[in-house]
CSV table of C-alpha atoms and ligand atoms in Angstrom, one decimal:
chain,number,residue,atom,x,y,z
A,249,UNK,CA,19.2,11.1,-5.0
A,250,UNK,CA,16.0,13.3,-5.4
A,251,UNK,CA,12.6,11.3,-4.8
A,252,UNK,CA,9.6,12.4,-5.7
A,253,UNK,CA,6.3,10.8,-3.3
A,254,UNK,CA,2.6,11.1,-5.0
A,255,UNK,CA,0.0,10.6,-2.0
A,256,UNK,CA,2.3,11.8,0.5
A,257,UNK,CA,-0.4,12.1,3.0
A,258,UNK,CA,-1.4,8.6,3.2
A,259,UNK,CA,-0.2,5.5,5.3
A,260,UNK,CA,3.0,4.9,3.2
A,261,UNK,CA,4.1,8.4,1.9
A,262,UNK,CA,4.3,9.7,5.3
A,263,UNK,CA,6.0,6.6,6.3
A,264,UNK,CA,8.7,6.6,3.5
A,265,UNK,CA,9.1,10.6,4.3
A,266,UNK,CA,9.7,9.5,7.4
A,267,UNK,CA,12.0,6.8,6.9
A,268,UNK,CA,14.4,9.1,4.1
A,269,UNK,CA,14.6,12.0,7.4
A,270,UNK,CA,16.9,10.0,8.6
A,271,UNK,CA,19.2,9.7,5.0
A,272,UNK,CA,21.4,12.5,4.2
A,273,UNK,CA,21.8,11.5,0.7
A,274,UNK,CA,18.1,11.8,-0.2
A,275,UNK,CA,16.4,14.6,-1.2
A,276,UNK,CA,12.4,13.9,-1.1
A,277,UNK,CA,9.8,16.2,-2.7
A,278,UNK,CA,6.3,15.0,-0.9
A,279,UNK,CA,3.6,15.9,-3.3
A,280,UNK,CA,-0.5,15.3,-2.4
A,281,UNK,CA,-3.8,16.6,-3.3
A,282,UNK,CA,-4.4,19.6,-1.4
A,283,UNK,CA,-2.4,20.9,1.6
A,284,UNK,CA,0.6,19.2,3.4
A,285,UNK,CA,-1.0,16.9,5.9
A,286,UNK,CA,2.1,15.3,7.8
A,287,UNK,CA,3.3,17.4,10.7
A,288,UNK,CA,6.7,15.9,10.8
A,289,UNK,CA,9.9,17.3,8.7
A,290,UNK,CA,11.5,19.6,7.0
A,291,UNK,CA,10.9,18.2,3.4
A,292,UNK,CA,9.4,20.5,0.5
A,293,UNK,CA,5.9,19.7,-0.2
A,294,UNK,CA,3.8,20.4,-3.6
A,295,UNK,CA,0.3,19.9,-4.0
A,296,UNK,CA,-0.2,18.0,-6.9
A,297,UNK,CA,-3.4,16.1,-7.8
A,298,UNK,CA,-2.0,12.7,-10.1
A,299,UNK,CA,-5.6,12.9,-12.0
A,300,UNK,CA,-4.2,16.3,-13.5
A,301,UNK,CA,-2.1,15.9,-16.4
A,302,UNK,CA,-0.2,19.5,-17.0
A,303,UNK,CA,-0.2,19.5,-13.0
A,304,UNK,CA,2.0,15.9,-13.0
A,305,UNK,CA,4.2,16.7,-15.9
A,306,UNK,CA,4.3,20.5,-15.0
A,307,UNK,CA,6.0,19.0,-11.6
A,308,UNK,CA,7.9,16.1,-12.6
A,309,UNK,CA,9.3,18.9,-15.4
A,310,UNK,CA,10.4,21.0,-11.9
A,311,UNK,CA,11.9,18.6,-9.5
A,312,UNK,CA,13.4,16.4,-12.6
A,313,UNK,CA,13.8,13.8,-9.6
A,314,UNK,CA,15.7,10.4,-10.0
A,315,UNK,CA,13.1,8.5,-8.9
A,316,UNK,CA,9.1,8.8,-8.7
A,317,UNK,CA,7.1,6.4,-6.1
A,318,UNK,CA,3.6,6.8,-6.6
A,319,UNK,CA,1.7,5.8,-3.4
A,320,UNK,CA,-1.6,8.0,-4.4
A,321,UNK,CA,-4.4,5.6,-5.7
A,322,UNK,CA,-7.8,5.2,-4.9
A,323,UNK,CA,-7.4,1.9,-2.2
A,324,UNK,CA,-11.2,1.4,-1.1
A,325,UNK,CA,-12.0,-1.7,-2.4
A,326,UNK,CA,-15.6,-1.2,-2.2
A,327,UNK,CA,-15.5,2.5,-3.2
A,328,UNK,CA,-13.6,1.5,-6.4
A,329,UNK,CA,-16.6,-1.1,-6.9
A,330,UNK,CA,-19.5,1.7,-6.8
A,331,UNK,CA,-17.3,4.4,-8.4
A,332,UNK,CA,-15.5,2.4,-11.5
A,333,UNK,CA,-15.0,5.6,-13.4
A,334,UNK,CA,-13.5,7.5,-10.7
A,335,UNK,CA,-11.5,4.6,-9.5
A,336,UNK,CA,-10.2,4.3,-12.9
A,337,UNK,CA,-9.5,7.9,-13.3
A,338,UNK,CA,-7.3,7.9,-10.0
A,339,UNK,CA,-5.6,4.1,-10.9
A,340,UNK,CA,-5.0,3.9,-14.1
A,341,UNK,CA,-4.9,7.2,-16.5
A,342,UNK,CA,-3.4,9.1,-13.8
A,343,UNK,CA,-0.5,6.2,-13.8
A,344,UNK,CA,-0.6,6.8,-17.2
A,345,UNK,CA,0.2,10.7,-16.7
A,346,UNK,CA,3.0,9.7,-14.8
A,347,UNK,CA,4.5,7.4,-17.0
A,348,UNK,CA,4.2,10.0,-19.5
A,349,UNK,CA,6.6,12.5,-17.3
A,350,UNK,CA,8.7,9.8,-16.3
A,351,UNK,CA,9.7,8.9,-20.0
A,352,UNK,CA,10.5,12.7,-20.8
A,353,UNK,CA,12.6,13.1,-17.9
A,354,UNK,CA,14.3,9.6,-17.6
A,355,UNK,CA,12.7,9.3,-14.5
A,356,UNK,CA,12.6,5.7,-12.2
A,357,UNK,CA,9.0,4.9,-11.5
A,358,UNK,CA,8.2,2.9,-8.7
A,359,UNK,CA,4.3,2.0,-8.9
A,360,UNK,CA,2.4,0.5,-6.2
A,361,UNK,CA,0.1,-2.6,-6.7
A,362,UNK,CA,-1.7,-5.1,-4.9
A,363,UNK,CA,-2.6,-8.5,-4.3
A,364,UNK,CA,-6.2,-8.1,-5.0
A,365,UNK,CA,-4.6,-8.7,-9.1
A,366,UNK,CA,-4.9,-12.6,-8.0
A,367,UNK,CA,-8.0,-14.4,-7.9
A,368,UNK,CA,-6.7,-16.0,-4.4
A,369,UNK,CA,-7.5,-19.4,-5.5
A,370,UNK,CA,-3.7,-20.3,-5.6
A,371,UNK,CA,-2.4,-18.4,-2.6
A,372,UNK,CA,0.7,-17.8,-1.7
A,373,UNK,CA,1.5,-16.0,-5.1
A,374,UNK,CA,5.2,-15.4,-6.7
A,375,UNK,CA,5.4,-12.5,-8.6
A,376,UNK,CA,5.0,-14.7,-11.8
A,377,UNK,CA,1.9,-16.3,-11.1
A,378,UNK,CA,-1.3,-15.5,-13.4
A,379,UNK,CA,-3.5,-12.7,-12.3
A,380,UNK,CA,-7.3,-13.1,-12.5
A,381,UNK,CA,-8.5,-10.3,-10.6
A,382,UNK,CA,-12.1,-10.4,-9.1
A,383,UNK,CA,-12.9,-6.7,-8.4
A,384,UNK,CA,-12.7,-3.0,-9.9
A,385,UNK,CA,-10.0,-2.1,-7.9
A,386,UNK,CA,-8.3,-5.3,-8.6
A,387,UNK,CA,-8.4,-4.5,-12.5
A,388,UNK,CA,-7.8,-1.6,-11.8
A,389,UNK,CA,-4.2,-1.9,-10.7
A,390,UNK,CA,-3.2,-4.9,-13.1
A,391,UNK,CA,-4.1,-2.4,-16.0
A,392,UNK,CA,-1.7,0.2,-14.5
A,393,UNK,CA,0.9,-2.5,-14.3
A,394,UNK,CA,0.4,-3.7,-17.9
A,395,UNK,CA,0.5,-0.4,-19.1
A,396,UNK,CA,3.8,0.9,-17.2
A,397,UNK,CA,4.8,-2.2,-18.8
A,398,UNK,CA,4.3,-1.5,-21.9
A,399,UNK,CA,5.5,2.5,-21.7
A,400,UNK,CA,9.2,2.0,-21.8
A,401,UNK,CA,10.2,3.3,-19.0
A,402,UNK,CA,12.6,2.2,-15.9
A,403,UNK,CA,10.0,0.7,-13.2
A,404,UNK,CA,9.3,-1.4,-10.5
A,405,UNK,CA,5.8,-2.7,-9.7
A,406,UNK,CA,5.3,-3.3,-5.9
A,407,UNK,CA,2.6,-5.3,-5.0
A,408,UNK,CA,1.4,-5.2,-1.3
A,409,UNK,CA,-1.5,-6.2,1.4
A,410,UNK,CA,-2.7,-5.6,3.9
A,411,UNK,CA,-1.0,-3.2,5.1
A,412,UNK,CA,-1.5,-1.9,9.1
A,413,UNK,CA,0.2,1.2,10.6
A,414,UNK,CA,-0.7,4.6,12.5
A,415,UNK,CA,0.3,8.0,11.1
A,416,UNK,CA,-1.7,11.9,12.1
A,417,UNK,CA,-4.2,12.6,10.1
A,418,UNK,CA,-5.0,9.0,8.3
A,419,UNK,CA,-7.6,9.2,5.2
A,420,UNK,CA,-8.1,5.2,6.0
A,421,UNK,CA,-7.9,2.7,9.1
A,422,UNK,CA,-6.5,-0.6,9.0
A,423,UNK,CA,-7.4,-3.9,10.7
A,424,UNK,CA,-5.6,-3.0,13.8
A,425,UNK,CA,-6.9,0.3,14.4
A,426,UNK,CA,-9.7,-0.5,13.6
A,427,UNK,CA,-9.9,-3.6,16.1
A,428,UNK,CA,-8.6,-1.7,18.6
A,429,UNK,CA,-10.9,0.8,18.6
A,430,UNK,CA,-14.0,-1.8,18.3
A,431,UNK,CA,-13.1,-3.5,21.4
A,432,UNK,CA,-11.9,-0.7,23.4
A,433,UNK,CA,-15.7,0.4,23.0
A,434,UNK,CA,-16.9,-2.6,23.9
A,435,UNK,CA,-18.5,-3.3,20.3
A,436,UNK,CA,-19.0,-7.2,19.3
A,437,UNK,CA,-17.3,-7.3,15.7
A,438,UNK,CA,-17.2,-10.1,12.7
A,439,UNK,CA,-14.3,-11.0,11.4
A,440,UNK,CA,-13.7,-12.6,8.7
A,441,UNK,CA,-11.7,-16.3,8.9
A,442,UNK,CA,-11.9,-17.7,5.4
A,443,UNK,CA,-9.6,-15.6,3.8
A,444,UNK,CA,-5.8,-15.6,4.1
A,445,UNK,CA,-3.3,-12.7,4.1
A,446,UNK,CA,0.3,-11.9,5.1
A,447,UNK,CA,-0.5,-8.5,6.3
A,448,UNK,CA,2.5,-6.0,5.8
A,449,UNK,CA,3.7,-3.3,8.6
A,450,UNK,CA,3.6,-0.1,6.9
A,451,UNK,CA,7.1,0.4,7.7
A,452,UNK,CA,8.2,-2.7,6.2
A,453,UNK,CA,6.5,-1.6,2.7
A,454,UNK,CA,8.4,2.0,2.9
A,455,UNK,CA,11.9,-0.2,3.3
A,456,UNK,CA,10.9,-2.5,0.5
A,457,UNK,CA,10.5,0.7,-1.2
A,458,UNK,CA,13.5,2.2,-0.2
A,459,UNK,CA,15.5,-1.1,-0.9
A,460,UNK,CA,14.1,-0.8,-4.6
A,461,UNK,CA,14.5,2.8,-5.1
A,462,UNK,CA,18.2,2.3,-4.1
A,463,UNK,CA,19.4,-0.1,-6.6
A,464,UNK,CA,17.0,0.8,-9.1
A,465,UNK,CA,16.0,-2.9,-9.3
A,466,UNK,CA,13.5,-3.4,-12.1
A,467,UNK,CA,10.6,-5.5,-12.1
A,468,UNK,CA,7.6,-6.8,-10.5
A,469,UNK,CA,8.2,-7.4,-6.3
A,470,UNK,CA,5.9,-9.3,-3.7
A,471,UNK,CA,5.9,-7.0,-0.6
A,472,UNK,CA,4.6,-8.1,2.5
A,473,UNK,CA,4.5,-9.7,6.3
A,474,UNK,CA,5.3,-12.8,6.5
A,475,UNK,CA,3.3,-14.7,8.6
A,476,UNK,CA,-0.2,-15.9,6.4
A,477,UNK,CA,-3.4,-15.4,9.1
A,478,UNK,CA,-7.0,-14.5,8.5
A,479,UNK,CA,-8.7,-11.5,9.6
A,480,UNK,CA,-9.8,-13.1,12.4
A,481,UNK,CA,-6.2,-14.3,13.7
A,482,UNK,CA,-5.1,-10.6,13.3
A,483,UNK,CA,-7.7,-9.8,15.0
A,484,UNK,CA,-7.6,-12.2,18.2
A,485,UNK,CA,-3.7,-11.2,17.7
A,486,UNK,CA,-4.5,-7.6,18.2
A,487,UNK,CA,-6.9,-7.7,21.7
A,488,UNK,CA,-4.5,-10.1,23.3
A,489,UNK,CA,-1.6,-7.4,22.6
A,490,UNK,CA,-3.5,-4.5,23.8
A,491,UNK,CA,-4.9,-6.6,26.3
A,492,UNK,CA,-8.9,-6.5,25.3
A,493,UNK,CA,-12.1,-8.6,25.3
A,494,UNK,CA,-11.1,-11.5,22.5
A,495,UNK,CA,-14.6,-12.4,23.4
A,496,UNK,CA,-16.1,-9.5,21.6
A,497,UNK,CA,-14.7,-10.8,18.6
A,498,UNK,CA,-16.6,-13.2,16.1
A,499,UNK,CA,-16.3,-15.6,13.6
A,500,UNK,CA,-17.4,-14.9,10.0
A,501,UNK,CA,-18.0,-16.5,6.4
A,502,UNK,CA,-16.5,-13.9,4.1
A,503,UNK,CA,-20.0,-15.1,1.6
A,504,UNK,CA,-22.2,-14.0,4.7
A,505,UNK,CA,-21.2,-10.4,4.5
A,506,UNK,CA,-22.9,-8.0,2.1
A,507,UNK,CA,-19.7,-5.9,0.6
A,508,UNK,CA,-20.0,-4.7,-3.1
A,509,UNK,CA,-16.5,-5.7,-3.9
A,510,UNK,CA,-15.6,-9.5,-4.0
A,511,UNK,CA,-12.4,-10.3,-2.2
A,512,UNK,CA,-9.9,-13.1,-3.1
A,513,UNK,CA,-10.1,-16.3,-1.0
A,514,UNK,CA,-6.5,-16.9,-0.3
A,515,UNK,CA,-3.6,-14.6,-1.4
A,516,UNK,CA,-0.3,-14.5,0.6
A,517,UNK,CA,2.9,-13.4,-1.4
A,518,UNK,CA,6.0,-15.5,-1.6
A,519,UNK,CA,8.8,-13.3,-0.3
A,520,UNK,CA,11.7,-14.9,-1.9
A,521,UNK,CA,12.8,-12.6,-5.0
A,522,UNK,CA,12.8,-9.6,-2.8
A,523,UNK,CA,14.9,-12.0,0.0
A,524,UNK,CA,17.2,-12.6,-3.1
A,525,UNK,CA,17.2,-9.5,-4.9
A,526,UNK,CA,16.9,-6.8,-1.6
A,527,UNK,CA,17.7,-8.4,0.8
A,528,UNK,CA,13.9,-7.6,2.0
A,529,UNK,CA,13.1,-9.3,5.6
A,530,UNK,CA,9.9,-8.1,7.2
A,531,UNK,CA,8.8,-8.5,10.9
A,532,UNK,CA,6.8,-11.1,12.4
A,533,UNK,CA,3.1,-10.2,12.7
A,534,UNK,CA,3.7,-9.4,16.9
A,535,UNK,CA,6.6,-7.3,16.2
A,536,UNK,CA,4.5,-5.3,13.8
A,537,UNK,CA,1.9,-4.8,16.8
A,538,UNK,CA,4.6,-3.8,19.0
A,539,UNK,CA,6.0,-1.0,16.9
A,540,UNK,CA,2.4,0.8,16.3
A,541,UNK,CA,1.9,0.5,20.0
A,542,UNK,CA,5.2,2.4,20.5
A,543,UNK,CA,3.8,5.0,17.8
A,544,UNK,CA,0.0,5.2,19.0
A,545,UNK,CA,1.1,8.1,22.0
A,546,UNK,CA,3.5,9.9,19.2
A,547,UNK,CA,0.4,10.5,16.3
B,731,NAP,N1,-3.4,0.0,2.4
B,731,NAP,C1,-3.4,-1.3,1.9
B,731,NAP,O1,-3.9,-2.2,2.6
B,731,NAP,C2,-2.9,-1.6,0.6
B,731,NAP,C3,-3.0,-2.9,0.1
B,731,NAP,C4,-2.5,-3.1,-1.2
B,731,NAP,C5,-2.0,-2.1,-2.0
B,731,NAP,N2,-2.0,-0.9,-1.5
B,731,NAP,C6,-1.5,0.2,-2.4
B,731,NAP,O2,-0.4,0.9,-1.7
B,731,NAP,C7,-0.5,2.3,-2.0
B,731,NAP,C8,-0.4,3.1,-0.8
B,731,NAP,O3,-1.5,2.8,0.0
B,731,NAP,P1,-1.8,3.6,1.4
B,731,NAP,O4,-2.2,2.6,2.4
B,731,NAP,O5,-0.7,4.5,1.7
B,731,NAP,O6,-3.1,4.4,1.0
B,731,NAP,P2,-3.7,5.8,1.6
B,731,NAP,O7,-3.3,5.9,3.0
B,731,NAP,O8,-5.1,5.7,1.2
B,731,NAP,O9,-2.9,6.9,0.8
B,731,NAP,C9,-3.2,7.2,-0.6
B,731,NAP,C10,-3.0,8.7,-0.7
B,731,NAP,O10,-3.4,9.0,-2.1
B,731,NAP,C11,-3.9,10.3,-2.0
B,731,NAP,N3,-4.7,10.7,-3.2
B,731,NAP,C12,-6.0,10.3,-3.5
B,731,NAP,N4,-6.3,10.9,-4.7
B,731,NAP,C13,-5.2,11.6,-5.1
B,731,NAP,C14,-4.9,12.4,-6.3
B,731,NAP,N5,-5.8,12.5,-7.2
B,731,NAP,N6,-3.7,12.9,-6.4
B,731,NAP,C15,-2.8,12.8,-5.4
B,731,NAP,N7,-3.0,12.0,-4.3
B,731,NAP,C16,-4.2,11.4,-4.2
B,731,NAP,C17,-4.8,10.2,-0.8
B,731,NAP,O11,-5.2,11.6,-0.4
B,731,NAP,P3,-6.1,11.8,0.8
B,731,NAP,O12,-5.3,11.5,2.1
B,731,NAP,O13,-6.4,13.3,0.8
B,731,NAP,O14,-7.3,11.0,0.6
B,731,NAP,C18,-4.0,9.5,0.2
B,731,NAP,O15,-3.2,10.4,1.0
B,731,NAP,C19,-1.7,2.5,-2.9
B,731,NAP,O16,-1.4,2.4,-4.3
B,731,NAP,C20,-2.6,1.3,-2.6
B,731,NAP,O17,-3.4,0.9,-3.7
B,731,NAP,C21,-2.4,-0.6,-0.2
């Protein structure tokens, strides 16, 4: 099986480059914007910028790959809010590009979504349940998802959260890293505790991804951790596991901070179809911590 990987310098391409090392039967081509970022591996790598049309199909046209998961969006919630057009650009016509080369070359598509689609009054969500989302980035995706939809082609949607994980050369933190680092400098930080997640290890998300890629199983999938805790529980989770000041740590009302982007109350995904249909079980949220901490010497 050849697989293509759009964004395979961020969190999840390098961990689902990582993760198909180890399969003889799997052929990846990593594509990103600009140069090969991910020191690890022997996999072919193509720059290729999703926002450019004859670049995507010009590619897709090359490799003529089985399947296509496209990991490159633009994921700053807040960034998406003050840059609609970009984010746009990035989320939704470049999707579109893909969609386009996908159809032409009977390609799989798997397409990654979110849970920022729901309005997170209703949390946990099945993959059914109505989406109302409340920020750019939220529309954002559930356009690219209608529109994949509505193109034809073979696809999955998978929506994620949350998701935490350390790999060289990162574009973004996480909640973990980021705590981490706070405390380890001794720096008092507000956490959030009135919103509700099931945060997802990024290797978990690369399986889920794997899992779907391998059977080809069409559709929308929830996934995600699956243990449902607020910012501030992951975050208390985190010092106690690297041993750090829990002190430092305070609460917060998710009104009381100024963030351009509104952010769902209470998502959480229902796990069950990709139980069913995958046989998809993530970690528990202390596993997840231990497997980073084995990574964070190795980055
Ligand atoms: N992380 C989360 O918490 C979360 C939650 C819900 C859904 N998701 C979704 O899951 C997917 C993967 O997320 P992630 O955590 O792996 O994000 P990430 O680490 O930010 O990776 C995204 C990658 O896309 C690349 N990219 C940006 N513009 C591009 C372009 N025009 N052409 C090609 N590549 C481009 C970025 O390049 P640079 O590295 O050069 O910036 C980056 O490497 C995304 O679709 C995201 O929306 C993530």
């Amino acid at each position: 099986m050849k697989v293509l990987i759009t964004g395979a310098n961020g969190l999840l391409g390098q961990k689902l480059i990582r993760l198909y090392e180890e399969r003889s039967d799997v052929h990846v081509i990593a594509t990103g914007k600009g140069a090969n970022r991910n020191p690890n591996g022997s996999h072919i790598y193509e720059e290729m910028d999703i926002t450019l049309k004859q670049e995507v199909l010009t590619t897709i046209e090359k490799y003529k790959p089985n399947v296509v998961i496209n990991t490159a969006a633009m994921t700053q919630v807040d960034h998406c809010e003050l840059n609609s057009k970009e984010c746009w650009r990035l989320n939704v016509t470049a999707v579109e590009y893909l969609t386009t080369a996908c159809k032409s070359s009977n390609t799989f598509l798997i397409h990654l979504s979110t849970d920022f689609i729901f309005d997170g009054t209703n949390g946990p969500y099945k993959e059914e349940d109505l989406s109302n989302p409340l920020s750019k980035y939220g529309e954002s995706k559930w356009e690219s998802e209608k529109l994949i939809e509505a193109s034809g082609i073979n696809y999955a949607v998978i929506r994620t959260m949350l998701v935490y994980g350390i790999v060289p050369d990162m574009s973004r933190s996480n909640i973990i890293l980021w705590v981490k680092k706070s405390l380890e400098e001794k720096q008092t930080i507000k956490v959030v505790n009135d919103q509700w997640r099931t945060p997802t290890l990024a290797e978990d998300l690369a399986k889920g991804c794997a899992l779907i890629a391998d059977k080809k199983a069409e559709g929308i999938f929830h996934i995600s951790g699956k243990d449902l805790l607020t910012p501030y529980d992951m975050a208390i989770a985190t010092a106690k596991f690297f041993d750090l000041d829990t002190a430092l740590i305070e609460k917060a009302d998710g009104s009381t901070l100024t963030q351009p982007a509104k952010r769902p109350a209470k998502t959480g995904f229902i796990l069950e179809k990709a139980r069913r249909k995958l046989n998809y079980v993530p970690v528990d949220f202390q596993e997840g911590l231990a497997i980073l901490k084995a990574q964070l010497n190795h980055v």
